[in-house]
PDB file of C-alpha atoms in Angstrom:
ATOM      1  CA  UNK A   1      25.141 -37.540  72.965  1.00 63.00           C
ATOM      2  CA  UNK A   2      23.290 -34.201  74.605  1.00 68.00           C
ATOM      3  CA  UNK A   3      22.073 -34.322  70.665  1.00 72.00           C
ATOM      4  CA  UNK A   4      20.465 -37.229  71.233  1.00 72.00           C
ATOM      5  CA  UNK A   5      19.100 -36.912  74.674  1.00 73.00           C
ATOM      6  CA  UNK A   6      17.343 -33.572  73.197  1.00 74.00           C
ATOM      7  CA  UNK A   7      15.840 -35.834  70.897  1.00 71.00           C
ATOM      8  CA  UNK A   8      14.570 -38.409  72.842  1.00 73.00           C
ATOM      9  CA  UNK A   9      13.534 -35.698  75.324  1.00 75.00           C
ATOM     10  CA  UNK A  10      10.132 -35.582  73.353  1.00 80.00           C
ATOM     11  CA  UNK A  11       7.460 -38.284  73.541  1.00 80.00           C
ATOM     12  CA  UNK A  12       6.728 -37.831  69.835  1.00 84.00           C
ATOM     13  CA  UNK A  13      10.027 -38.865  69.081  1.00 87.00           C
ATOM     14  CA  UNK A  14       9.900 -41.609  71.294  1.00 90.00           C
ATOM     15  CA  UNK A  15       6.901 -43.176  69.742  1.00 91.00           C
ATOM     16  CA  UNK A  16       8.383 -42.571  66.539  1.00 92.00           C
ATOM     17  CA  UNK A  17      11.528 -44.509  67.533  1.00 92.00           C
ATOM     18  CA  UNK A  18       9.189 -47.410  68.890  1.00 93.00           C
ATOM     19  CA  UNK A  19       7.129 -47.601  66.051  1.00 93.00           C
ATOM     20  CA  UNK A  20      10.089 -47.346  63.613  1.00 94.00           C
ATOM     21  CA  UNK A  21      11.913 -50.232  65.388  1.00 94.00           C
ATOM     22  CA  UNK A  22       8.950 -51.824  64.925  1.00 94.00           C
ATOM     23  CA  UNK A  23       8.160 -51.339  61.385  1.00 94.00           C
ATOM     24  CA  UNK A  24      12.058 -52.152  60.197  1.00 94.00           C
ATOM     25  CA  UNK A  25      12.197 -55.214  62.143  1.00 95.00           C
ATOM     26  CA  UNK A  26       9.146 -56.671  60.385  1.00 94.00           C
ATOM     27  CA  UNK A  27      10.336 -55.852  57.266  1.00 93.00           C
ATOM     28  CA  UNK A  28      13.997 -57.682  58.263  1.00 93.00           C
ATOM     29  CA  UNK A  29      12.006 -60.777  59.537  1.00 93.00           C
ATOM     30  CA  UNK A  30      10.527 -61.138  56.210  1.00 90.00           C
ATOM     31  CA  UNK A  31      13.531 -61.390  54.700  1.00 89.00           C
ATOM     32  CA  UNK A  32      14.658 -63.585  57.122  1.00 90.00           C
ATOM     33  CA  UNK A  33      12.137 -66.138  58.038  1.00 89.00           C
ATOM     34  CA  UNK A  34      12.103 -69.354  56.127  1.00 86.00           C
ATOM     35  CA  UNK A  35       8.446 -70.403  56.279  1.00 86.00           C
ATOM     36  CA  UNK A  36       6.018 -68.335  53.691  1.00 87.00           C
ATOM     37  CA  UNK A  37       3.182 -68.218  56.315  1.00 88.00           C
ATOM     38  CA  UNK A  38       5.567 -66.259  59.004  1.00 91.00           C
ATOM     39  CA  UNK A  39       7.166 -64.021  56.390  1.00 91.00           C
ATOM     40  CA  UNK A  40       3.318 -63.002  55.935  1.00 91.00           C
ATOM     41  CA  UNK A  41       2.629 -62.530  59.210  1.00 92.00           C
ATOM     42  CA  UNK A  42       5.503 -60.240  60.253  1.00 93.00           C
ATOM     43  CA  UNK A  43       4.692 -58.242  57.351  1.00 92.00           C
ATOM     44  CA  UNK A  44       1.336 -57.807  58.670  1.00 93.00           C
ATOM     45  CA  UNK A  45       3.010 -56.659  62.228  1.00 94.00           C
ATOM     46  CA  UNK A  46       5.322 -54.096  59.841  1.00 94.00           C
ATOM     47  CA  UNK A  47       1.627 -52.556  58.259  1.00 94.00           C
ATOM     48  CA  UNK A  48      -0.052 -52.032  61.608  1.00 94.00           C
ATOM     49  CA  UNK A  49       3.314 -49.998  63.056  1.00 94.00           C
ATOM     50  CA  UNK A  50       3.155 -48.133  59.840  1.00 94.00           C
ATOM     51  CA  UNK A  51      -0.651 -47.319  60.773  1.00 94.00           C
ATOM     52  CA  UNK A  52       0.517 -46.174  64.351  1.00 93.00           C
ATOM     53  CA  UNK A  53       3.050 -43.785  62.585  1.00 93.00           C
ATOM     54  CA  UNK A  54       0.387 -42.058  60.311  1.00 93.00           C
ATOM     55  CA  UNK A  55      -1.750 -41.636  63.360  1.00 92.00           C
ATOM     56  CA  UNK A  56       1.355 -40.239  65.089  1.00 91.00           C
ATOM     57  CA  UNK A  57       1.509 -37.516  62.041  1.00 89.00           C
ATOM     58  CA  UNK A  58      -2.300 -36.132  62.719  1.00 88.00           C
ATOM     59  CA  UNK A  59      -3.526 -38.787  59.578  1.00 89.00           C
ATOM     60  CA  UNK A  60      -6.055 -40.818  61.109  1.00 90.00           C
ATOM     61  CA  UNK A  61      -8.124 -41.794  58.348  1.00 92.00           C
ATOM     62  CA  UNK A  62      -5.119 -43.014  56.577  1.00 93.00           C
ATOM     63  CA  UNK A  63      -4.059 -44.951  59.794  1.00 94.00           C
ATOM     64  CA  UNK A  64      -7.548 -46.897  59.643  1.00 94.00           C
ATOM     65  CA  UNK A  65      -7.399 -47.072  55.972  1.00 93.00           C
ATOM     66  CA  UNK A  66      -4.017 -48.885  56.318  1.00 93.00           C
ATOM     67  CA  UNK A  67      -4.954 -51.385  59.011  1.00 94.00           C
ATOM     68  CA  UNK A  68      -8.410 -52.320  56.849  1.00 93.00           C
ATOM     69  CA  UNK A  69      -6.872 -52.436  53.875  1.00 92.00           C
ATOM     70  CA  UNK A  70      -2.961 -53.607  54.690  1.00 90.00           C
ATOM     71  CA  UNK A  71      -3.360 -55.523  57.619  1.00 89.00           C
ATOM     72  CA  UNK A  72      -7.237 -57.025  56.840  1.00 89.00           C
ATOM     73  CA  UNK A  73      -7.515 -57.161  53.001  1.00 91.00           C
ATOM     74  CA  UNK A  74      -4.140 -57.947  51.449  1.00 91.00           C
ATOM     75  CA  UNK A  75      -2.591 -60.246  54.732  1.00 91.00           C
ATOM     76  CA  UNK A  76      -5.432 -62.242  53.753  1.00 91.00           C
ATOM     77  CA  UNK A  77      -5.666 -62.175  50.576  1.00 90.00           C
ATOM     78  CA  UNK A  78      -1.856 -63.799  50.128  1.00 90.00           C
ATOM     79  CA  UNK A  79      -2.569 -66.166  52.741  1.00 90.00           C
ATOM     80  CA  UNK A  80      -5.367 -67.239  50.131  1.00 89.00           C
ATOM     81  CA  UNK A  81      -2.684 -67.110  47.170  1.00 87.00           C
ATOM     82  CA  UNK A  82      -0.184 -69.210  49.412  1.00 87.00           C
ATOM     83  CA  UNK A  83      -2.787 -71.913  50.436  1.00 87.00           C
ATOM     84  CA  UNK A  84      -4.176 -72.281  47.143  1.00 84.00           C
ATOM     85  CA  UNK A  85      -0.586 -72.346  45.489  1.00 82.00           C
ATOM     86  CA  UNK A  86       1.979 -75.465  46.109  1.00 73.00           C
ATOM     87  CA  UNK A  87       4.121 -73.956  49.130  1.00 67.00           C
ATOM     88  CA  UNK A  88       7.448 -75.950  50.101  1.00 64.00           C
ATOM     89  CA  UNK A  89       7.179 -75.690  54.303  1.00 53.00           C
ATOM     90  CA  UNK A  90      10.851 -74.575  53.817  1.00 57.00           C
ATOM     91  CA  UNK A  91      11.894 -71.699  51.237  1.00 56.00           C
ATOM     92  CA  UNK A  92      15.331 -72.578  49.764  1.00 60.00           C
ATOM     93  CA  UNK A  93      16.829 -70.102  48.116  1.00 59.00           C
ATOM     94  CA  UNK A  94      17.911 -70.112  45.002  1.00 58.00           C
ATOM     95  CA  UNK A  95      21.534 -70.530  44.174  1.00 68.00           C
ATOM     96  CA  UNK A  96      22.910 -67.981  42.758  1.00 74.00           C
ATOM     97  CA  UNK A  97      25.679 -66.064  44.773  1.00 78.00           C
ATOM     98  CA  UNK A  98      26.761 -64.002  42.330  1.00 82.00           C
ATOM     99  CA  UNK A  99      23.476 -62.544  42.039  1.00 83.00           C
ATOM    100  CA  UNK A 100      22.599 -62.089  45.539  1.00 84.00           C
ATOM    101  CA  UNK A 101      25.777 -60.688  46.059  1.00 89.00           C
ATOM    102  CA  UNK A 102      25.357 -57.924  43.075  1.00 92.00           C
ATOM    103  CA  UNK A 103      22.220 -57.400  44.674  1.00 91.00           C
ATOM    104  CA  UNK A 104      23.073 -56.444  47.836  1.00 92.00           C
ATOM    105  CA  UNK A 105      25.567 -54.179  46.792  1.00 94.00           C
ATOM    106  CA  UNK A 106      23.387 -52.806  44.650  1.00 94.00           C
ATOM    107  CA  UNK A 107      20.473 -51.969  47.504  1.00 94.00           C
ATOM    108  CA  UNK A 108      23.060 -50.662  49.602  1.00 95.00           C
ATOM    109  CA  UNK A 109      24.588 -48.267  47.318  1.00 96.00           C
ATOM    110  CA  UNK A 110      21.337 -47.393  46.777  1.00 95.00           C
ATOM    111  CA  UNK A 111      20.490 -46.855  50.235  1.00 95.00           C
ATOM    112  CA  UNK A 112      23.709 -44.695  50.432  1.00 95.00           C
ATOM    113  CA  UNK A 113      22.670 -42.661  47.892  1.00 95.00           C
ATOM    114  CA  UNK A 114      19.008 -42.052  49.380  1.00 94.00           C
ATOM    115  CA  UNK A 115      20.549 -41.427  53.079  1.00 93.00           C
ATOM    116  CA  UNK A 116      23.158 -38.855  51.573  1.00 94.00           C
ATOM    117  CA  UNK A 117      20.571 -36.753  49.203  1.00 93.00           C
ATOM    118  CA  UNK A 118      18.166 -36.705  52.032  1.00 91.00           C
ATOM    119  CA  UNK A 119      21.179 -35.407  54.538  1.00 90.00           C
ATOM    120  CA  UNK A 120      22.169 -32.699  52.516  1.00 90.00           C
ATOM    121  CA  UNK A 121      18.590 -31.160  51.479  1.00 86.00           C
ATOM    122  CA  UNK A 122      17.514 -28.392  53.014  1.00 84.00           C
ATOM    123  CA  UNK A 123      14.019 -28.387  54.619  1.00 81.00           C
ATOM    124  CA  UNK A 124      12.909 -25.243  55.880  1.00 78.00           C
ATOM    125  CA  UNK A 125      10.847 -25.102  59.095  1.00 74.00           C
ATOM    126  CA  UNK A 126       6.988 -26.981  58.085  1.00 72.00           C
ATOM    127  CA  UNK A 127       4.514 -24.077  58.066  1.00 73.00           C
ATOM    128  CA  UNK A 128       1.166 -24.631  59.910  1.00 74.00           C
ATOM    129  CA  UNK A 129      -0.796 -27.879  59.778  1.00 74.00           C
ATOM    130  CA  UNK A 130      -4.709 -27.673  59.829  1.00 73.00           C
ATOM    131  CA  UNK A 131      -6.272 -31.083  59.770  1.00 67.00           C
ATOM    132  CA  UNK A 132      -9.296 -29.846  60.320  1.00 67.00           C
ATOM    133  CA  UNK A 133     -12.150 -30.637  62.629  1.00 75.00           C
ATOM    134  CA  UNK A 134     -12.627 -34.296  61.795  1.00 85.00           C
ATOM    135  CA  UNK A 135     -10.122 -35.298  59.972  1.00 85.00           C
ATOM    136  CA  UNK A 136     -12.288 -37.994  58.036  1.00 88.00           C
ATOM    137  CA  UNK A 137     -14.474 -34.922  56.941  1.00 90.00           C
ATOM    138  CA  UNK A 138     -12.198 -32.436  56.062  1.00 89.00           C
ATOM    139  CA  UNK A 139     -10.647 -35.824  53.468  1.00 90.00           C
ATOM    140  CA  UNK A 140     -14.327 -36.424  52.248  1.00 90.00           C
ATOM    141  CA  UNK A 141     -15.018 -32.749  51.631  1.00 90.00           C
ATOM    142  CA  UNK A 142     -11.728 -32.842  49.820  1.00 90.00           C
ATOM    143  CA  UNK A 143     -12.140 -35.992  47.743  1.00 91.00           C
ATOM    144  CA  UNK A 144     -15.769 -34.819  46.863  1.00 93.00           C
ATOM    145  CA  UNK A 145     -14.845 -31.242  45.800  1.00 92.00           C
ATOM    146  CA  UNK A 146     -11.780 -31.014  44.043  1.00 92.00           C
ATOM    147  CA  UNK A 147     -10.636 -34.496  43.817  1.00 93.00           C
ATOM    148  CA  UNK A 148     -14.065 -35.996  42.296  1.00 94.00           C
ATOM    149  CA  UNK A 149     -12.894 -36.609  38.679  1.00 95.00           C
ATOM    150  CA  UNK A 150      -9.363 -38.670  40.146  1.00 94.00           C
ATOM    151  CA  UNK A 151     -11.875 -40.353  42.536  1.00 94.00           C
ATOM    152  CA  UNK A 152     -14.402 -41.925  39.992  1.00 95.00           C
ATOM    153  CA  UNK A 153     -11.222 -43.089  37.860  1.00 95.00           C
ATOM    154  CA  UNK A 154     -10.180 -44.897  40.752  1.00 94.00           C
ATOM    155  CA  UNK A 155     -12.967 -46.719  41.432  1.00 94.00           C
ATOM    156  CA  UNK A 156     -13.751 -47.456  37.967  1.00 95.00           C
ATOM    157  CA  UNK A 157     -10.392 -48.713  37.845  1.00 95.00           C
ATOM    158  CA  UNK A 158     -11.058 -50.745  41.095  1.00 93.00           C
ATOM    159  CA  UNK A 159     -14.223 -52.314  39.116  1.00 94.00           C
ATOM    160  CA  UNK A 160     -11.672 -53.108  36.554  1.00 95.00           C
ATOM    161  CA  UNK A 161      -9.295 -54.645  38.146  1.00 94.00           C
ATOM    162  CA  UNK A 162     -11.897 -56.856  39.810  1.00 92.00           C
ATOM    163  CA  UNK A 163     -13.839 -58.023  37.356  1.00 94.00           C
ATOM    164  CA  UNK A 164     -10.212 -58.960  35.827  1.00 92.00           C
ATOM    165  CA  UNK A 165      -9.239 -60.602  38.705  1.00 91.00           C
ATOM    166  CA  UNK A 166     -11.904 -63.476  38.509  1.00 91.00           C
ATOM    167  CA  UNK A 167     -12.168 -64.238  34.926  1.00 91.00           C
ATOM    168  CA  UNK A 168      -8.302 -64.948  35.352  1.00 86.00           C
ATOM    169  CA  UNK A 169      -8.911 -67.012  38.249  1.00 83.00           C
ATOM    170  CA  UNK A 170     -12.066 -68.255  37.288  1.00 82.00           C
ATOM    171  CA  UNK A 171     -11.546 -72.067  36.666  1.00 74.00           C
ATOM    172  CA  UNK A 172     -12.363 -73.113  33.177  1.00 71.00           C
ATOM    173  CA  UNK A 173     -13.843 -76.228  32.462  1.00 65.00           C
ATOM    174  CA  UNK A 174     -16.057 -77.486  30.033  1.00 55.00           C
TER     175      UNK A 174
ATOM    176  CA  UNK B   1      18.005 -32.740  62.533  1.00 59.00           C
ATOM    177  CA  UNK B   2      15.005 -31.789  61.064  1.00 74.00           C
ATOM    178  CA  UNK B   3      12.182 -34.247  62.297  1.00 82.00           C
ATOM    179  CA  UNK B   4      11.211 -34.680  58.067  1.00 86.00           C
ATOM    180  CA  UNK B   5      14.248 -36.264  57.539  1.00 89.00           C
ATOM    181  CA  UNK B   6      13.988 -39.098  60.030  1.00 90.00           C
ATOM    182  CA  UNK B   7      10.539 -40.340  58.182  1.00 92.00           C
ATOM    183  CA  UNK B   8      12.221 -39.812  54.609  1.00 93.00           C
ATOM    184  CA  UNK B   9      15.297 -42.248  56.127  1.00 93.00           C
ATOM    185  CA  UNK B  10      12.921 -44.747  57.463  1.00 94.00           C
ATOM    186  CA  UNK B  11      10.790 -44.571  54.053  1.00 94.00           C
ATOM    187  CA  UNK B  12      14.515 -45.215  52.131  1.00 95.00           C
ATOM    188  CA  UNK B  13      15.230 -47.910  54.172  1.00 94.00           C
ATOM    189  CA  UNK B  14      11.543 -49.546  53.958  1.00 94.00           C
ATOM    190  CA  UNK B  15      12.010 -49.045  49.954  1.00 95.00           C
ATOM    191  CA  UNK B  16      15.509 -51.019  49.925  1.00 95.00           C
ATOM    192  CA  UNK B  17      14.190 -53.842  51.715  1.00 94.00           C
ATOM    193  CA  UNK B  18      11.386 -54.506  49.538  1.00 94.00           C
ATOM    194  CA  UNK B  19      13.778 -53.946  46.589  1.00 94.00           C
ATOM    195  CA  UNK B  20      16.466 -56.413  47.914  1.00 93.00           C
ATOM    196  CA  UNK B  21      13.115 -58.765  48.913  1.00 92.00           C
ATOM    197  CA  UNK B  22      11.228 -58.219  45.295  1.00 92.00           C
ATOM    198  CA  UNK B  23      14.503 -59.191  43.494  1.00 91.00           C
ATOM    199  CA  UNK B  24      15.861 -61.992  45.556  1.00 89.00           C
ATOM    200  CA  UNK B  25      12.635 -64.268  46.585  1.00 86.00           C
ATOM    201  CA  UNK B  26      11.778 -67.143  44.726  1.00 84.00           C
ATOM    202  CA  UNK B  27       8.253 -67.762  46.011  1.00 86.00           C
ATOM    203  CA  UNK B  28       5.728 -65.230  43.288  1.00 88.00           C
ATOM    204  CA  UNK B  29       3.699 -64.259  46.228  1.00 89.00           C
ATOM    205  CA  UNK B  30       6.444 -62.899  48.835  1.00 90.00           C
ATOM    206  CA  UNK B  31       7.485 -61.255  45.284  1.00 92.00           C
ATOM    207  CA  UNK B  32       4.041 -59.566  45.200  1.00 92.00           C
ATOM    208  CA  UNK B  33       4.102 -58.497  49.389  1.00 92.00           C
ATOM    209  CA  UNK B  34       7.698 -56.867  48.624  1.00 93.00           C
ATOM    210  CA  UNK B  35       6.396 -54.459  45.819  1.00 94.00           C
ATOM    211  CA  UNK B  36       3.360 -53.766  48.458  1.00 93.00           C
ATOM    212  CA  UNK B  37       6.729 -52.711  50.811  1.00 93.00           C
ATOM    213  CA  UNK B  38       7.804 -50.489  48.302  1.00 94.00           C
ATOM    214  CA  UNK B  39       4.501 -49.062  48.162  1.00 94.00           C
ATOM    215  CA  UNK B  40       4.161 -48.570  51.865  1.00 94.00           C
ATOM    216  CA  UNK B  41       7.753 -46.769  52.030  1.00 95.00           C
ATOM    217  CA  UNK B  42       5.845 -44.116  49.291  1.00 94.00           C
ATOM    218  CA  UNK B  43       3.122 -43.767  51.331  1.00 94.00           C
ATOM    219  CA  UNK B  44       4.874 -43.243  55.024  1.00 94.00           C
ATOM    220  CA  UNK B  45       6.676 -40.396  52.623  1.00 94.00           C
ATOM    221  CA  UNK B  46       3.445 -38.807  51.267  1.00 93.00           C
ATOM    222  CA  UNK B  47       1.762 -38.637  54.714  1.00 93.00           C
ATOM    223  CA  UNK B  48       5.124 -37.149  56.154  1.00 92.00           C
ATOM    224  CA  UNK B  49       5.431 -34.203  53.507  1.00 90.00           C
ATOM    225  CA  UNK B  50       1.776 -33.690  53.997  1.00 89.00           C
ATOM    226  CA  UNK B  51       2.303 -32.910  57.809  1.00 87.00           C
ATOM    227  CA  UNK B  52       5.855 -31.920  57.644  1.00 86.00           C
ATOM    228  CA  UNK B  53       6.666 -30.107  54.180  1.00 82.00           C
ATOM    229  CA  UNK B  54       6.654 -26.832  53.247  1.00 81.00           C
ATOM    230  CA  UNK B  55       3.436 -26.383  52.378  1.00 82.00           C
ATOM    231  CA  UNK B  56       1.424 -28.336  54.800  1.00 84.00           C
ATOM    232  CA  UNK B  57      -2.412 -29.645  53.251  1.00 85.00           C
ATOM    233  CA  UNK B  58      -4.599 -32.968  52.935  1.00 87.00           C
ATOM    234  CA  UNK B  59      -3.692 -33.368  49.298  1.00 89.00           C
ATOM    235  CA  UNK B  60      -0.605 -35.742  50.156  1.00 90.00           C
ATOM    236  CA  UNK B  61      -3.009 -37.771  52.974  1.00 92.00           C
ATOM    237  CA  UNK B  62      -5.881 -38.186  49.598  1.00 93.00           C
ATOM    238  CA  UNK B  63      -2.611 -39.457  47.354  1.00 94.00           C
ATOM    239  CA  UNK B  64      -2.135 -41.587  49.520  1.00 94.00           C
ATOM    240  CA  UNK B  65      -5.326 -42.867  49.617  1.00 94.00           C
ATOM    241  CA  UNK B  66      -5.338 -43.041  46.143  1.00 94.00           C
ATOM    242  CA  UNK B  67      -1.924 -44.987  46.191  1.00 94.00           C
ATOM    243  CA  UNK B  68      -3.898 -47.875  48.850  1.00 94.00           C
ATOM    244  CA  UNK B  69      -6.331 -48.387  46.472  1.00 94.00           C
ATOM    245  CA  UNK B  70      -3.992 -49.343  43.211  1.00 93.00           C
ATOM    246  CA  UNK B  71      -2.257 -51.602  45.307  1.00 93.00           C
ATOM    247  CA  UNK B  72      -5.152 -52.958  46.322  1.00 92.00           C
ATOM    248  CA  UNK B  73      -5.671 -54.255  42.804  1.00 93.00           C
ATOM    249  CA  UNK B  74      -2.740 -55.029  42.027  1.00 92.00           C
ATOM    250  CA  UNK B  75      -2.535 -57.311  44.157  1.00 92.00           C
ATOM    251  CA  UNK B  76      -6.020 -59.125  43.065  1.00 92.00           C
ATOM    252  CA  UNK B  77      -4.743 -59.440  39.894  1.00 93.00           C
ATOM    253  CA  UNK B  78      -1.462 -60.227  40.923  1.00 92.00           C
ATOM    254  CA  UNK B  79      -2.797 -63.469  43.462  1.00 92.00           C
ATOM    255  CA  UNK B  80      -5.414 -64.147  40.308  1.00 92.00           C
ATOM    256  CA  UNK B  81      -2.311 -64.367  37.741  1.00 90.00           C
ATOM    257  CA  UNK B  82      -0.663 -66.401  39.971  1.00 89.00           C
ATOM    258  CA  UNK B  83      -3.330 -69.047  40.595  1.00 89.00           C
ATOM    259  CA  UNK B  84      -4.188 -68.806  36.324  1.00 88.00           C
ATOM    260  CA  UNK B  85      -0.161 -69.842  36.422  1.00 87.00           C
ATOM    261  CA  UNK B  86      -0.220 -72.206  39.175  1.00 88.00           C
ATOM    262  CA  UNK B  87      -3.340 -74.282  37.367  1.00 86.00           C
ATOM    263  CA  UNK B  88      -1.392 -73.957  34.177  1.00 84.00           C
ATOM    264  CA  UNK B  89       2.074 -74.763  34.781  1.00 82.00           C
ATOM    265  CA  UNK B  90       1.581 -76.508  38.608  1.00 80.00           C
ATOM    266  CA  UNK B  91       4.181 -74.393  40.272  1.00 78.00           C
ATOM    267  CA  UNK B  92       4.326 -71.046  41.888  1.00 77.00           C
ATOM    268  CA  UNK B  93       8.215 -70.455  41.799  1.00 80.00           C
ATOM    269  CA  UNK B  94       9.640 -67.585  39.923  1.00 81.00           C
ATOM    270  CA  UNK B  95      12.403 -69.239  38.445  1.00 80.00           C
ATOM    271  CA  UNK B  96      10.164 -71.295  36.646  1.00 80.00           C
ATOM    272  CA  UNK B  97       7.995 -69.115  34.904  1.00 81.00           C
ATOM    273  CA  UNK B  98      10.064 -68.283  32.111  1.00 81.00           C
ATOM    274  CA  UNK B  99       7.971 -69.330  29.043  1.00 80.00           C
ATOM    275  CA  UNK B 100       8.230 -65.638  26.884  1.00 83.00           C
ATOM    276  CA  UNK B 101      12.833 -66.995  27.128  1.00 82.00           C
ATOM    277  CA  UNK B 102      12.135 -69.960  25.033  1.00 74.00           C
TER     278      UNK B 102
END
């Protein structure tokens, strides 16, 4: 108990509580919901808490990054893939109980397994973070110096990918 | 408690939902949004250990980065596979695409 009045005796803590509350209930209400369009949406509400986390942890290019990309690009781009796509208004599952139940145990002991390696690893006090002036620049200085090879893969990957994207979808007829 | 370990528990927690979601959905394209969970739960733990680890620098904020941008495309080619599968075989269910069994 005084434990955890220390803990939330700190308003960092407290926005990471908020924001984690936040995040883990989006990511339960898409499992929950039955309609494709609201699992969508809260999963949308679970990338823009993740994007106030990153700005609580002094990454605020990554926290705009996420709610462009996350939040903007991808929401809408499976809103696009459920419109175009025959969507039942109601999602029945499937049935199979034996494999949802194997399942669930399975991401639980899993989950048991993550929570107890993480409890018993020792982290030793974080040394000194320096994000710099402007964060942006200090990223762009970084991408652009030592990180230029990774960078053009990326976006010649990104080119890739694209032009991939809509031959595949491209309709064929003639 | 070290304040590390309360982001690497929220990132385990993010990962198993998007596993249990990934393997139990029938519709292709809340298939495709669980993996992009998973992803998320790697990044929340990249940005953490980037603030938070031993050795505190930008490089785990420019993985990140780098992580965004393949799942970025993979989910354009993911939602253009689907609709290629959708105009082929007129349905958008998992259980039914099953044509490499047969």
């Amino acid at each position: 108990m005084n434990n955890f009045l220390q803990f939330f005796s700190q308003g960092e803590n407290i926005a990471f509580a908020v924001f984690a509350v936040c995040i883990i209930s989006g990511a339960i209400f898409m499992i929950n919901f039955t309609k494709v369009v609201h699992m969508v949406l809260s999963l949308a509400f679970t990338f823009i808490s993740l994007a106030g986390l990153y700005i609580l942890l002094q990454a605020e290019f990554v926290a705009f990054v996420q709610v462009l990309i996350y939040a903007g690009a991808i929401s809408i781009l499976m809103i696009f893939g459920i419109m175009m796509t025959k969507h039942q208004t109601e999602e029945e599952q499937p049935k199979r109980p034996m494999h949802s139940l194997f399942l669930l145990i399975g991401v639980i002991g899993l989950l048991g397994i993550l929570f107890y390696a993480i409890q018993n690893a020792p982290f030793p006090a974080p040394g000194n973070f320096q994000p710099g002036e402007s964060n942006t620049q200090a990223i762009g200085e970084l991408i652009f110096n030592q990180y230029v090879i990774p960078f053009e893969l990326i976006s010649v990957l990104l080119t890739v990918a694209f032009i991939g994207a809509i031959i595949l979808a491209k309709r064929e007829d003639e | 408690m070290n304040i590390i370990s309360s982001y690497l528990i929220l990132g385990a927690i993010l990962f198993c939902i998007g596993l249990y979601g990934a393997l139990s959905k029938k519709n292709a394209v809340i298939v495709l949004l669980s993996i992009e969970l998973m992803l998320n739960a790697v990044n929340l733990n990249l940005v953490a250990f980037a603030k938070l680890g031993l050795h505190p620098s930008l490089t785990g904020q420019i993985f990140s980065l780098f992580n965004i941008t393949v799942a970025a495309a993979e989910a354009a080619v993911g939602i253009a596979i689907l609709i290629a599968l959708y105009r082929n075989k007129g349905t958008s269910d998992v259980i039914d695409m099953d044509s490499m069994k047969r």
